[in-house]
Short mmCIF file of C-alpha atoms in Angstrom, two decimals:
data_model
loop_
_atom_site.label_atom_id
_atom_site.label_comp_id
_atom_site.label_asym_id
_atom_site.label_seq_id
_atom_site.Cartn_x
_atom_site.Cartn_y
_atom_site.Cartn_z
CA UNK A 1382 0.00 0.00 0.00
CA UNK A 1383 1.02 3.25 -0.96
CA UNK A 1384 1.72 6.02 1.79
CA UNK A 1385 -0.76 8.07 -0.34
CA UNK A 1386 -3.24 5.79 0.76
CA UNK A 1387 -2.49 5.16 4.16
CA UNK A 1388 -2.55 8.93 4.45
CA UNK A 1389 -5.99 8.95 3.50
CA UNK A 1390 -6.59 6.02 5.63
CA UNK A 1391 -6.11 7.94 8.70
CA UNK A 1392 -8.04 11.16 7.38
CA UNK A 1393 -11.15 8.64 7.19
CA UNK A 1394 -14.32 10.61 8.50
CA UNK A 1395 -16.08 9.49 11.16
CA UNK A 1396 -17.59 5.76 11.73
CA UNK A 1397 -21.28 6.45 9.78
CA UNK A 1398 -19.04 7.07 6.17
CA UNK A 1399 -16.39 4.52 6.76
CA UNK A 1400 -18.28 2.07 5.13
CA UNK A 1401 -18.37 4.46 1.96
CA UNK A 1402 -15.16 5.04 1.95
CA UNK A 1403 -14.48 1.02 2.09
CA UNK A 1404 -16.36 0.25 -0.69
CA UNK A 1405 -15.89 3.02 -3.25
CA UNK A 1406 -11.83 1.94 -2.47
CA UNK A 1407 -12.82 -1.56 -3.75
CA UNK A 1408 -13.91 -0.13 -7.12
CA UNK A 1409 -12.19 2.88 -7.83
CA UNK A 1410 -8.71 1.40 -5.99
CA UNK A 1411 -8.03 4.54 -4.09
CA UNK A 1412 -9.80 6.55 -1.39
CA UNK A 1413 -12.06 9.77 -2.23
CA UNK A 1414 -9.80 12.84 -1.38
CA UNK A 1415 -13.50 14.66 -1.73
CA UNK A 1416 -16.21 12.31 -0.78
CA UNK A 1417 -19.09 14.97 -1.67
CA UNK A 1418 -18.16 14.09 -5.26
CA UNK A 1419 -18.86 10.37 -5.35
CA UNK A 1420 -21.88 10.87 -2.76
CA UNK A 1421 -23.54 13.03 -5.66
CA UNK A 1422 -22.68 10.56 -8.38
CA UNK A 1423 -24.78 8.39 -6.41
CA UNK A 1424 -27.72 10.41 -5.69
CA UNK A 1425 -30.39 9.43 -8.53
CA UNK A 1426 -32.75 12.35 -9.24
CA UNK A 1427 -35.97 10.25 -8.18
CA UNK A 1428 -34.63 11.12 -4.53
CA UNK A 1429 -35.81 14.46 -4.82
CA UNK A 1430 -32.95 16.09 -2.82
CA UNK A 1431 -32.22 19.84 -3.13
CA UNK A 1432 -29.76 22.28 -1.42
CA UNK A 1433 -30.26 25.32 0.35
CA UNK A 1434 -30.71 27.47 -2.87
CA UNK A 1435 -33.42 25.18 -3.89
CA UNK A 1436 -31.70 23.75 -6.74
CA UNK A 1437 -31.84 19.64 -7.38
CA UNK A 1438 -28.76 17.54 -6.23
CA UNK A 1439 -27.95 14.34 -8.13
CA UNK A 1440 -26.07 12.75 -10.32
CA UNK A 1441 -27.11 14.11 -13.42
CA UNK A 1442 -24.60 16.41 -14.41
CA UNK A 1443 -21.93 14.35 -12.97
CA UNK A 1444 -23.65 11.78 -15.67
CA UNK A 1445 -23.04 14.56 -18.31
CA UNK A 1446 -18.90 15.00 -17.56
CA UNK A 1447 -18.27 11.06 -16.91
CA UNK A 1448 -19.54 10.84 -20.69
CA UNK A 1449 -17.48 13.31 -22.04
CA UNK A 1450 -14.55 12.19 -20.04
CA UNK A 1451 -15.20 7.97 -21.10
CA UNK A 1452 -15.30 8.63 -24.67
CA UNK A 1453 -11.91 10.73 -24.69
CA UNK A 1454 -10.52 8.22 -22.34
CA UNK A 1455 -11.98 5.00 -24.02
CA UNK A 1456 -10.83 6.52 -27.04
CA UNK A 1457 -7.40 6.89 -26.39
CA UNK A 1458 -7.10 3.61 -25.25
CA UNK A 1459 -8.87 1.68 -28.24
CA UNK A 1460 -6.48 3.82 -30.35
CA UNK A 1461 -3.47 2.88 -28.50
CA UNK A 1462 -4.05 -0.64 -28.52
CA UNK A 1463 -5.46 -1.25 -32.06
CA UNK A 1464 -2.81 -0.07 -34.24
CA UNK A 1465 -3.07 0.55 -37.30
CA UNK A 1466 -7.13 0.08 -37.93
CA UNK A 1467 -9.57 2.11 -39.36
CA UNK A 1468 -11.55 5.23 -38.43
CA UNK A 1469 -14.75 2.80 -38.33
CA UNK A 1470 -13.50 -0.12 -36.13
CA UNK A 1471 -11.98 2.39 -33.58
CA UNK A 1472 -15.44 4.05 -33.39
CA UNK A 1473 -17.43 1.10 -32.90
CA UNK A 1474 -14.94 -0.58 -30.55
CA UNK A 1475 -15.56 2.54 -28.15
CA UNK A 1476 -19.02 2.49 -28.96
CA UNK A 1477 -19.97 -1.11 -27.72
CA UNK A 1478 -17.52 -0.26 -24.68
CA UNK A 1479 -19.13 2.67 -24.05
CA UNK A 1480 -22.49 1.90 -24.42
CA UNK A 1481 -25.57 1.73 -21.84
CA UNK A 1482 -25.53 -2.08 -21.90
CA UNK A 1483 -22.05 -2.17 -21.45
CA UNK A 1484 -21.75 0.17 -18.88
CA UNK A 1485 -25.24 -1.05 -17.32
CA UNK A 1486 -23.23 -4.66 -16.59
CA UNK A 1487 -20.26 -3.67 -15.58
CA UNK A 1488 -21.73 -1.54 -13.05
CA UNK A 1489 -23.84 -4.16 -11.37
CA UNK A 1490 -20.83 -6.58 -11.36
CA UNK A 1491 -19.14 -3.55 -9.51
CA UNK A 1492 -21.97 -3.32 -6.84
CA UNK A 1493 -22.61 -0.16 -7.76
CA UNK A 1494 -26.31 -0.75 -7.38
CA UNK A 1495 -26.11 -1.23 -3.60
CA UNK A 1496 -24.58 1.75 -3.00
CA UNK A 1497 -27.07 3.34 -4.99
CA UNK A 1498 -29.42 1.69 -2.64
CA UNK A 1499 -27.57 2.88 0.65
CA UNK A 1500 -28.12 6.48 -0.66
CA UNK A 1501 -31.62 6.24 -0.94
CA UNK A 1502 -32.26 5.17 -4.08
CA UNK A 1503 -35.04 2.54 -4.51
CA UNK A 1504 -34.73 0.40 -7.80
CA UNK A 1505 -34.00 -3.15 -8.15
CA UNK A 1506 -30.92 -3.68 -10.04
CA UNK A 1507 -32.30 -1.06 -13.39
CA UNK A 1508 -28.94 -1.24 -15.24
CA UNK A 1509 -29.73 1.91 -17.28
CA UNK A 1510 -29.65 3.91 -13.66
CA UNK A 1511 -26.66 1.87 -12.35
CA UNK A 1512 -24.92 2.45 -15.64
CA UNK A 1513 -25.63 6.24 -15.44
CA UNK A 1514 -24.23 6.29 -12.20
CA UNK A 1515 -20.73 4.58 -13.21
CA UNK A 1516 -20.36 7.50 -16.45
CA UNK A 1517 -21.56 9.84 -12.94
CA UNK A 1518 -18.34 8.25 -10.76
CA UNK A 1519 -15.92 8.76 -14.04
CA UNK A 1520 -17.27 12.56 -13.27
CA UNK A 1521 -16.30 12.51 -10.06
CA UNK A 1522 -13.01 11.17 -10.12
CA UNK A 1523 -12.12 13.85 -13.43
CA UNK A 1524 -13.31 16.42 -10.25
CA UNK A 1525 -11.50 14.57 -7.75
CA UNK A 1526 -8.17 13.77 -9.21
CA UNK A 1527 -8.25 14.36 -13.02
CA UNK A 1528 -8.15 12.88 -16.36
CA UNK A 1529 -5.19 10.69 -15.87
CA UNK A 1530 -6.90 8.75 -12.94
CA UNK A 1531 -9.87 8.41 -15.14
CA UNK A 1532 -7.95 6.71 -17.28
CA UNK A 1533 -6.07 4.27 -15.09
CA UNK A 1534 -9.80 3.53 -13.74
CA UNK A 1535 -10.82 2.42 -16.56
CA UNK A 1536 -7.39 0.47 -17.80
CA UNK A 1537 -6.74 -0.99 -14.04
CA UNK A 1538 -10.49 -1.47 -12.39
CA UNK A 1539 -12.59 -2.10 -15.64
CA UNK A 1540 -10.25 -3.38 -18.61
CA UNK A 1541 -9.31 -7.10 -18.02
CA UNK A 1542 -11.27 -7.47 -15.00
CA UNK A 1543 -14.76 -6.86 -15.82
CA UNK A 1544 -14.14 -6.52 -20.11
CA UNK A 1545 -11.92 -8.62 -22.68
CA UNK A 1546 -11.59 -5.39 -25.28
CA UNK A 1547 -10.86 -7.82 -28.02
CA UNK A 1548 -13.67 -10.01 -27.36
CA UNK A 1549 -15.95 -6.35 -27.10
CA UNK A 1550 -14.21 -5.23 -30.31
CA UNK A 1551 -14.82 -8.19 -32.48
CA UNK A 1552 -18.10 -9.08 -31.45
CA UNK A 1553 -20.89 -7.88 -33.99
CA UNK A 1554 -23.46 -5.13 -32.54
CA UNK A 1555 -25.92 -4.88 -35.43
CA UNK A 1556 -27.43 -1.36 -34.42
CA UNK A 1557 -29.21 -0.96 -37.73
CA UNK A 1558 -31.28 -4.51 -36.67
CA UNK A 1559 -31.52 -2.91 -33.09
CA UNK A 1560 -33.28 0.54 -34.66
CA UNK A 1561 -35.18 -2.02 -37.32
CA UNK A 1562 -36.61 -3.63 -34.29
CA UNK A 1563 -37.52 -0.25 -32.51
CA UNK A 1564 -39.35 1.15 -35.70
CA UNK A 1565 -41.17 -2.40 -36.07
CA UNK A 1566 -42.02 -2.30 -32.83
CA UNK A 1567 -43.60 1.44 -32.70
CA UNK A 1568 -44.58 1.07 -36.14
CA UNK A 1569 -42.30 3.82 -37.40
CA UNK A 1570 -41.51 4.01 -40.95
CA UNK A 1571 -37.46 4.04 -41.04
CA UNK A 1572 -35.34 4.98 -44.32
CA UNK A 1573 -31.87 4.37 -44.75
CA UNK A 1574 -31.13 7.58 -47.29
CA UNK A 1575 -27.62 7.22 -49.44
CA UNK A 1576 -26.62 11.15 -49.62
CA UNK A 1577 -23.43 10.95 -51.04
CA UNK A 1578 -20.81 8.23 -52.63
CA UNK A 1579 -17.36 9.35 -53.22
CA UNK A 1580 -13.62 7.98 -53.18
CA UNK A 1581 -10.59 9.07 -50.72
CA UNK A 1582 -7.35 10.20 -51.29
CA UNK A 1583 -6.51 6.59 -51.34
CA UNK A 1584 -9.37 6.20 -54.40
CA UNK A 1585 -11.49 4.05 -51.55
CA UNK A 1586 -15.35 3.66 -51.86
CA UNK A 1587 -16.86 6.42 -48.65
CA UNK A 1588 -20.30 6.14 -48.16
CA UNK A 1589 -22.85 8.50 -46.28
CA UNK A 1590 -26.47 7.32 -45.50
CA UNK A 1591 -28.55 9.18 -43.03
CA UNK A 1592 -31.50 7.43 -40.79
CA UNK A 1593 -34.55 9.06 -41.98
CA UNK A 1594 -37.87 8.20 -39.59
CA UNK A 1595 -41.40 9.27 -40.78
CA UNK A 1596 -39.28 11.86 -43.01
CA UNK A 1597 -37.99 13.33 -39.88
CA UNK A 1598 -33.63 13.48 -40.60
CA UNK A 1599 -31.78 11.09 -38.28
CA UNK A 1600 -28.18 11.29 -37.76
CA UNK A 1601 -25.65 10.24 -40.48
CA UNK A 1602 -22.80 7.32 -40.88
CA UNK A 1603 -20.03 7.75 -43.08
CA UNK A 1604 -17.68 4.24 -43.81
CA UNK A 1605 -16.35 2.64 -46.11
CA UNK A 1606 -19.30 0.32 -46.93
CA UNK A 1607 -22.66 1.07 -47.05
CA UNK A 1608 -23.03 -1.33 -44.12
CA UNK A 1609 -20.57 0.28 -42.12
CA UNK A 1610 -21.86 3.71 -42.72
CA UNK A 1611 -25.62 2.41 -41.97
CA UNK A 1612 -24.65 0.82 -38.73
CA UNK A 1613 -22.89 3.91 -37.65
CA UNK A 1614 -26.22 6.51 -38.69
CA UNK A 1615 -28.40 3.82 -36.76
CA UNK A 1616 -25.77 4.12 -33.80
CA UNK A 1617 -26.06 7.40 -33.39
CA UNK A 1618 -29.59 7.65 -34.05
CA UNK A 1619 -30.11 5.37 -31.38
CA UNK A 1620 -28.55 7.77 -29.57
CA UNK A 1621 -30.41 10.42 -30.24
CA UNK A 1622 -33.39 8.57 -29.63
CA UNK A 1623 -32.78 7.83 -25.78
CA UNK A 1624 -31.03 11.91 -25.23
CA UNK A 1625 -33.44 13.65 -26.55
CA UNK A 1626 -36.89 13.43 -25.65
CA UNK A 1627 -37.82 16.58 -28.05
CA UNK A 1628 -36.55 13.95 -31.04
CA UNK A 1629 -38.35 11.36 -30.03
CA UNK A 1630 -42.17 13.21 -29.69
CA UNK A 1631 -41.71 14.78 -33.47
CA UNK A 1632 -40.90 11.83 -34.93
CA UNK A 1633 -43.95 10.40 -32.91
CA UNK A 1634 -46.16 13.47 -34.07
CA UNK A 1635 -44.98 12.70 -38.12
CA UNK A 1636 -46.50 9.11 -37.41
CA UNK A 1637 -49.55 10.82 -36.00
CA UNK A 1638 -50.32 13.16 -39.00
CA UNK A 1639 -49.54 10.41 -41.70
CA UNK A 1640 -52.03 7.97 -39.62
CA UNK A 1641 -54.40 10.40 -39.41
CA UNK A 1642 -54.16 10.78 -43.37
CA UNK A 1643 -54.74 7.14 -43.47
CA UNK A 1644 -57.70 6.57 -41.78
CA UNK A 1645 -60.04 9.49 -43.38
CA UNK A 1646 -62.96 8.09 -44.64
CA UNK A 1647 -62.97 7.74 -48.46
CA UNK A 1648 -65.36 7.68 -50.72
CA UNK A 1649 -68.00 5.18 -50.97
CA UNK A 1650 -67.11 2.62 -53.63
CA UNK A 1651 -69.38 2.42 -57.16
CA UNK A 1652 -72.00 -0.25 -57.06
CA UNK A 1653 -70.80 -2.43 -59.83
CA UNK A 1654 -74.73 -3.84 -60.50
CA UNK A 1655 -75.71 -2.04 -63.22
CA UNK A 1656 -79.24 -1.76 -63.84
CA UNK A 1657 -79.97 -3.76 -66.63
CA UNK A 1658 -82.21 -0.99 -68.98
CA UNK A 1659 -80.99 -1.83 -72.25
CA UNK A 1660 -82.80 -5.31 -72.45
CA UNK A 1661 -86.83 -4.41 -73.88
CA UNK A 1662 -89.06 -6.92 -72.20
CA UNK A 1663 -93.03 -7.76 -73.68
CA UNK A 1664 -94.89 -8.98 -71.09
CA UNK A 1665 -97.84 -9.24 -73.26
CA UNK A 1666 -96.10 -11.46 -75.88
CA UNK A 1667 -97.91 -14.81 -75.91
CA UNK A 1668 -96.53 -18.14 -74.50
CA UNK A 1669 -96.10 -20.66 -77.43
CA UNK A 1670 -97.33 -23.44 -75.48
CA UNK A 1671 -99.81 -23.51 -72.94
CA UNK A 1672 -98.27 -24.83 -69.53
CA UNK A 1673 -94.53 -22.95 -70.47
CA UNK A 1674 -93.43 -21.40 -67.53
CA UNK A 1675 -92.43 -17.68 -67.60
CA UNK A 1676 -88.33 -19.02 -67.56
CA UNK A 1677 -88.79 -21.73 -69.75
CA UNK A 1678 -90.50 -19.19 -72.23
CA UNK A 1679 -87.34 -17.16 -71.87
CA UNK A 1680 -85.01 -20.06 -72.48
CA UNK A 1681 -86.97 -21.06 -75.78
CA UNK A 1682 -86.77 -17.01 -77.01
CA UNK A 1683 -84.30 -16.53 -79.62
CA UNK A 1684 -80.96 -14.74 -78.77
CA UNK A 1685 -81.86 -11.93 -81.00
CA UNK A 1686 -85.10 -11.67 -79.17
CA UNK A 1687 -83.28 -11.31 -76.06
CA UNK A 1688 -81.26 -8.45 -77.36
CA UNK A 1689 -83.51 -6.46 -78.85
CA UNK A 1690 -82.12 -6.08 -81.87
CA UNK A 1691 -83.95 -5.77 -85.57
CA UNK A 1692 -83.94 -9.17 -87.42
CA UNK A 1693 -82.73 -9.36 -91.21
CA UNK A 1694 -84.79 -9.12 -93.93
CA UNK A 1695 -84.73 -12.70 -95.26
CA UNK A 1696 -86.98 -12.63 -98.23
CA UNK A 1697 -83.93 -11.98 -100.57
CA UNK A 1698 -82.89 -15.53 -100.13
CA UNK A 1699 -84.16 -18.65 -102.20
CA UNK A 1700 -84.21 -22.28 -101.25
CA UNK A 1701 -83.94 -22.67 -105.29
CA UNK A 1702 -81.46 -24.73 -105.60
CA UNK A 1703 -79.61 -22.76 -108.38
CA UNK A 1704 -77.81 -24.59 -111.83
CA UNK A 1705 -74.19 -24.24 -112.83
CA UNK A 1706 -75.27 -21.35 -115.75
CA UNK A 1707 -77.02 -19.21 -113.54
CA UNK A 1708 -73.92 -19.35 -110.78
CA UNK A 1709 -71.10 -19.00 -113.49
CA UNK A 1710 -73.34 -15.70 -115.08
CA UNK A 1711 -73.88 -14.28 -111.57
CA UNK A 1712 -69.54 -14.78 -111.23
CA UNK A 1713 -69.23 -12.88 -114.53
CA UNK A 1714 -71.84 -10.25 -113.36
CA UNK A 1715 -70.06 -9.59 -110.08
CA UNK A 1716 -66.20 -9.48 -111.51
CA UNK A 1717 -67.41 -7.01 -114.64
CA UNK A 1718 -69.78 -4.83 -111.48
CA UNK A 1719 -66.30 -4.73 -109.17
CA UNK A 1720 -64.09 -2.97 -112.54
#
């Protein structure tokens, strides 16, 4: 043990916050040199607690810097140890490190969640709230002691203990299937929208598609493969989804208005009877048998009849049977009439 730390052994506070102290030193692996920090990172806002000025105190903005202060610190490290890769694996590594689930169970295999409990906060085990709290403790130790013990926290407490990087970094997060499921689920209508296709320097494909929900713009993913460049707009849509609230109601109110569009009622739809006026019916004509029932006296009616139409004057034709002269003279007669 360092004489750092036996230092702040001995500056312990009294008996009620020794416990505190004991158990934030098994997770952070040093003592608080300003306790108020870490007691706000574990205040939830649900507790209601204000100061004298009236304003809330929890963990909220402490929530805010830990953020900030992970992704520069996460970042650094996934650079630093993957050499050499791409823009788009080093974001998505940090990303999937970073990220609520993530955070949510590395937090609970910390304990985190009963301290939460010891300051008042009633939830059982919500890993969204417990991993809020741990990017809230990141804030306080920035306040505490600064970016470079940030950054050993996470390398010394978290890395290797609680998360295989490599086995983070090469395991497949499909966030474009995670915000497919969302829409499906809410019955959004989601658009993946190509805006641009262009080369780098290095004459590579770059791709930009932006998330597009209920024609409301969603955030944008640049890569080097349309996949890559939709999973990274779907990331940070997803994002933007649980941060902002505002987001979240317009895209709700698009689905409202087109919805509403949908169910107006239309007009009624033709009758496709038609009434059947063109057919002329006699209902004086005479059966031509006695006993013939009205259908049967259709059935035996000519078509002709039926339709109403004019019959041909047939007195024009002869049952004569005519002999060859009289055909060959009317052949003659009709070739010299057609010159």
């Amino acid at each position: 043990m360092r004489l750092k730390d036996i230092i702040d052994i001995i500056k312990l506070p009294f008996r009620e916050e020794k416990e505190l102290f004991s158990s934030l030193y098994a997770i952070l692996g040093f003592y608080p040199r300003n306790i108020e920090y870490y007691k706000m990172a574990l205040m939830h806002k649900s507790i209601r607690k204000r100061n004298d000025k009236g304003k809330p105190l929890n963990n909220e903005r402490l929530e805010f810097l830990g953020d900030a202060i992970l992704d520069a610190a996460v970042g650094y490290i996934v650079y630093r140890h993957y050499e050499g890769k791409r823009e788009g694996f080093l974001t998505n590594t940090r990303s999937k490190l970073v990220s609520r689930e993530t955070l949510g169970k590395i937090a609970n295999e910390m304990g985190l969640g009963s301290l939460l409990l010891s300051s008042g906060h009633s939830t059982s085990h919500n890993s969204y709230v417990e991993g809020n709290a741990l990017e809230a403790l990141v804030g306080a130790i920035y306040l505490d002691r600064g970016y470079e013990a940030c950054l050993e926290f996470f390398e010394k407490q978290i890395l290797g203990k609680y998360v295989d990087i490599d086995k983070v970094a090469f395991k497949e997060v499909n966030f474009k299937s995670k915000l497919l499921e969302w829409s499906q689920k809410n019955r959004v209508r989601l658009e993946f929208r190509m805006l641009k296709q262009q080369k780098d320097e290095n004459g590579s494909p770059v791709f930009c598609f932006q998330v597009v929900l209920e024609g409301i713009a969603g955030e944008r993913g640049t890569g080097y493969s349309k996949k890559e460049s939709q999973q990274l707009a779907s990331e940070a849509t997803l994002k933007r989804l649980k941060r902002e609230p505002q987001f979240v109601d317009t895209i709700f109110a698009a689905k409202t208005n087109r919805t509403k569009m949908e169910e107006e009622p239309a007009m009624a739809v033709p009758d496709t009877d038609q009434e059947q006026n063109f057919i002329i019916t006699s209902p004086d004509l005479p059966k031509r048998e006695e006993g013939l029932t009205e259908s049967s006296a259709r059935r035996s009616s000519t078509p002709l009849e039926e339709s109403g139409e004019v019959e041909f004057d047939l007195s024009d034709i002869s049952h004569k049977e005519k002999s060859k002269e009289d055909i060959i003279a009317e052949a003659e007669a009709a070739a010299f009439a057609e010159e």
